[in-house]
Amino acid sequence: MECAEPDCERAAAVELHIPWDDNRLVCAPHARVLGRQDGVVADPSPDSADELLE
């Protein structure tokens, strides 16, 4: 599955739980940025260890 962010073709590695919006599956770089917002919880996929190291 690909990252949910526009114009990103990386593999989704993290599910973001966003209280004010739908949950999103995103790549590790987007998870690092978006996960810093208050209330957002990043839940790494156990099958995506390689993508998390990018």
mmCIF file of N, CA and C in Angstrom:
data_model
loop_
_atom_site.group_PDB
_atom_site.id
_atom_site.type_symbol
_atom_site.label_atom_id
_atom_site.label_comp_id
_atom_site.label_asym_id
_atom_site.label_seq_id
_atom_site.Cartn_x
_atom_site.Cartn_y
_atom_site.Cartn_z
ATOM 1 N N MET A 1 0.852 -1.177 0.000
ATOM 2 C CA MET A 1 0.000 0.000 0.000
ATOM 3 C C MET A 1 0.898 1.241 0.000
ATOM 4 N N GLU A 2 0.478 2.243 -0.737
ATOM 5 C CA GLU A 2 1.254 3.477 -0.846
ATOM 6 C C GLU A 2 0.846 4.486 0.224
ATOM 7 N N CYS A 3 1.731 5.419 0.469
ATOM 8 C CA CYS A 3 1.500 6.517 1.404
ATOM 9 C C CYS A 3 0.256 7.311 0.971
ATOM 10 N N ALA A 4 -0.534 7.731 1.938
ATOM 11 C CA ALA A 4 -1.772 8.472 1.658
ATOM 12 C C ALA A 4 -1.536 9.943 1.319
ATOM 13 N N GLU A 5 -0.324 10.435 1.513
ATOM 14 C CA GLU A 5 -0.051 11.842 1.226
ATOM 15 C C GLU A 5 0.060 12.068 -0.285
ATOM 16 N N PRO A 6 -0.442 13.207 -0.762
ATOM 17 C CA PRO A 6 -0.410 13.483 -2.207
ATOM 18 C C PRO A 6 1.024 13.498 -2.742
ATOM 19 N N ASP A 7 1.180 13.005 -3.952
ATOM 20 C CA ASP A 7 2.457 12.995 -4.675
ATOM 21 C C ASP A 7 3.544 12.180 -3.993
ATOM 22 N N CYS A 8 3.205 11.263 -3.137
ATOM 23 C CA CYS A 8 4.181 10.405 -2.473
ATOM 24 C C CYS A 8 3.937 8.966 -2.921
ATOM 25 N N GLU A 9 4.989 8.327 -3.410
ATOM 26 C CA GLU A 9 4.860 6.957 -3.899
ATOM 27 C C GLU A 9 5.570 5.949 -3.002
ATOM 28 N N ARG A 10 6.007 6.384 -1.816
ATOM 29 C CA ARG A 10 6.664 5.462 -0.887
ATOM 30 C C ARG A 10 5.650 4.489 -0.297
ATOM 31 N N ALA A 11 6.156 3.385 0.215
ATOM 32 C CA ALA A 11 5.289 2.397 0.857
ATOM 33 C C ALA A 11 4.810 2.917 2.211
ATOM 34 N N ALA A 12 3.550 2.666 2.512
ATOM 35 C CA ALA A 12 3.008 3.046 3.819
ATOM 36 C C ALA A 12 3.611 2.134 4.879
ATOM 37 N N ALA A 13 4.077 2.734 5.975
ATOM 38 C CA ALA A 13 4.720 1.970 7.041
ATOM 39 C C ALA A 13 4.112 2.265 8.413
ATOM 40 N N VAL A 14 3.310 3.324 8.505
ATOM 41 C CA VAL A 14 2.784 3.775 9.790
ATOM 42 C C VAL A 14 1.327 4.189 9.620
ATOM 43 N N GLU A 15 0.494 3.789 10.578
ATOM 44 C CA GLU A 15 -0.877 4.294 10.609
ATOM 45 C C GLU A 15 -0.929 5.448 11.602
ATOM 46 N N LEU A 16 -1.392 6.597 11.126
ATOM 47 C CA LEU A 16 -1.550 7.759 12.002
ATOM 48 C C LEU A 16 -2.988 7.805 12.490
ATOM 49 N N HIS A 17 -3.162 7.858 13.798
ATOM 50 C CA HIS A 17 -4.482 8.022 14.407
ATOM 51 C C HIS A 17 -4.644 9.509 14.681
ATOM 52 N N ILE A 18 -5.535 10.146 13.923
ATOM 53 C CA ILE A 18 -5.710 11.594 13.962
ATOM 54 C C ILE A 18 -7.100 11.888 14.528
ATOM 55 N N PRO A 19 -7.182 12.511 15.710
ATOM 56 C CA PRO A 19 -8.477 12.712 16.362
ATOM 57 C C PRO A 19 -9.470 13.559 15.562
ATOM 58 N N TRP A 20 -9.008 14.501 14.772
ATOM 59 C CA TRP A 20 -9.902 15.415 14.066
ATOM 60 C C TRP A 20 -10.132 15.009 12.606
ATOM 61 N N ASP A 21 -9.569 13.849 12.191
ATOM 62 C CA ASP A 21 -9.679 13.409 10.799
ATOM 63 C C ASP A 21 -9.656 11.876 10.762
ATOM 64 N N ASP A 22 -9.795 11.323 9.569
ATOM 65 C CA ASP A 22 -9.697 9.868 9.413
ATOM 66 C C ASP A 22 -8.257 9.420 9.639
ATOM 67 N N ASN A 23 -8.094 8.189 10.089
ATOM 68 C CA ASN A 23 -6.756 7.616 10.213
ATOM 69 C C ASN A 23 -6.141 7.514 8.824
ATOM 70 N N ARG A 24 -4.797 7.622 8.764
ATOM 71 C CA ARG A 24 -4.103 7.555 7.479
ATOM 72 C C ARG A 24 -2.933 6.601 7.558
ATOM 73 N N LEU A 25 -2.684 5.893 6.466
ATOM 74 C CA LEU A 25 -1.482 5.079 6.332
ATOM 75 C C LEU A 25 -0.466 5.911 5.559
ATOM 76 N N VAL A 26 0.674 6.159 6.168
ATOM 77 C CA VAL A 26 1.686 7.020 5.559
ATOM 78 C C VAL A 26 3.065 6.368 5.628
ATOM 79 N N CYS A 27 3.997 6.902 4.849
ATOM 80 C CA CYS A 27 5.377 6.425 4.867
ATOM 81 C C CYS A 27 6.077 6.952 6.127
ATOM 82 N N ALA A 28 7.230 6.399 6.414
ATOM 83 C CA ALA A 28 7.969 6.791 7.612
ATOM 84 C C ALA A 28 8.341 8.281 7.630
ATOM 85 N N PRO A 29 8.833 8.858 6.515
ATOM 86 C CA PRO A 29 9.157 10.289 6.554
ATOM 87 C C PRO A 29 7.947 11.180 6.864
ATOM 88 N N HIS A 30 6.799 10.874 6.267
ATOM 89 C CA HIS A 30 5.602 11.673 6.563
ATOM 90 C C HIS A 30 5.132 11.435 7.994
ATOM 91 N N ALA A 31 5.282 10.225 8.498
ATOM 92 C CA ALA A 31 4.887 9.931 9.877
ATOM 93 C C ALA A 31 5.724 10.736 10.868
ATOM 94 N N ARG A 32 7.015 10.908 10.566
ATOM 95 C CA ARG A 32 7.878 11.693 11.461
ATOM 96 C C ARG A 32 7.402 13.133 11.564
ATOM 97 N N VAL A 33 6.973 13.690 10.449
ATOM 98 C CA VAL A 33 6.530 15.091 10.436
ATOM 99 C C VAL A 33 5.123 15.230 11.017
ATOM 100 N N LEU A 34 4.191 14.446 10.501
ATOM 101 C CA LEU A 34 2.786 14.569 10.920
ATOM 102 C C LEU A 34 2.559 14.082 12.346
ATOM 103 N N GLY A 35 3.382 13.155 12.798
ATOM 104 C CA GLY A 35 3.233 12.607 14.143
ATOM 105 C C GLY A 35 3.610 13.571 15.247
ATOM 106 N N ARG A 36 4.160 14.717 14.902
ATOM 107 C CA ARG A 36 4.539 15.728 15.907
ATOM 108 C C ARG A 36 3.383 16.631 16.311
ATOM 109 N N GLN A 37 2.273 16.518 15.610
ATOM 110 C CA GLN A 37 1.109 17.345 15.950
ATOM 111 C C GLN A 37 0.446 16.811 17.214
ATOM 112 N N ASP A 38 -0.045 17.721 18.043
ATOM 113 C CA ASP A 38 -0.710 17.323 19.286
ATOM 114 C C ASP A 38 -1.879 16.392 19.010
ATOM 115 N N GLY A 39 -1.933 15.291 19.722
ATOM 116 C CA GLY A 39 -3.043 14.363 19.630
ATOM 117 C C GLY A 39 -2.869 13.256 18.606
ATOM 118 N N VAL A 40 -1.896 13.382 17.707
ATOM 119 C CA VAL A 40 -1.678 12.361 16.679
ATOM 120 C C VAL A 40 -0.845 11.230 17.271
ATOM 121 N N VAL A 41 -1.290 10.005 17.040
ATOM 122 C CA VAL A 41 -0.562 8.828 17.525
ATOM 123 C C VAL A 41 -0.103 8.023 16.319
ATOM 124 N N ALA A 42 1.201 7.768 16.240
ATOM 125 C CA ALA A 42 1.767 6.982 15.148
ATOM 126 C C ALA A 42 1.873 5.528 15.584
ATOM 127 N N ASP A 43 1.306 4.640 14.791
ATOM 128 C CA ASP A 43 1.310 3.211 15.086
ATOM 129 C C ASP A 43 2.041 2.485 13.953
ATOM 130 N N PRO A 44 3.327 2.144 14.144
ATOM 131 C CA PRO A 44 4.085 1.480 13.074
ATOM 132 C C PRO A 44 3.517 0.101 12.748
ATOM 133 N N SER A 45 3.530 -0.224 11.479
ATOM 134 C CA SER A 45 3.095 -1.542 11.037
ATOM 135 C C SER A 45 4.199 -2.558 11.334
ATOM 136 N N PRO A 46 3.875 -3.674 11.961
ATOM 137 C CA PRO A 46 4.916 -4.657 12.305
ATOM 138 C C PRO A 46 5.591 -5.273 11.083
ATOM 139 N N ASP A 47 4.953 -5.212 9.927
ATOM 140 C CA ASP A 47 5.518 -5.790 8.705
ATOM 141 C C ASP A 47 6.382 -4.814 7.916
ATOM 142 N N SER A 48 6.597 -3.624 8.424
ATOM 143 C CA SER A 48 7.296 -2.601 7.649
ATOM 144 C C SER A 48 8.607 -2.155 8.269
ATOM 145 N N ALA A 49 9.322 -3.029 8.889
ATOM 146 C CA ALA A 49 10.573 -2.675 9.571
ATOM 147 C C ALA A 49 11.579 -2.043 8.618
ATOM 148 N N ASP A 50 11.721 -2.552 7.409
ATOM 149 C CA ASP A 50 12.683 -1.999 6.461
ATOM 150 C C ASP A 50 12.348 -0.574 6.064
ATOM 151 N N GLU A 51 11.067 -0.274 5.856
ATOM 152 C CA GLU A 51 10.653 1.072 5.453
ATOM 153 C C GLU A 51 10.858 2.083 6.582
ATOM 154 N N LEU A 52 10.782 1.648 7.830
ATOM 155 C CA LEU A 52 10.942 2.558 8.967
ATOM 156 C C LEU A 52 12.373 3.061 9.086
ATOM 157 N N LEU A 53 13.323 2.357 8.499
ATOM 158 C CA LEU A 53 14.731 2.746 8.597
ATOM 159 C C LEU A 53 15.156 3.706 7.493
ATOM 160 N N GLU A 54 14.249 4.076 6.586
ATOM 161 C CA GLU A 54 14.600 4.999 5.503
ATOM 162 C C GLU A 54 14.945 6.356 6.022
#
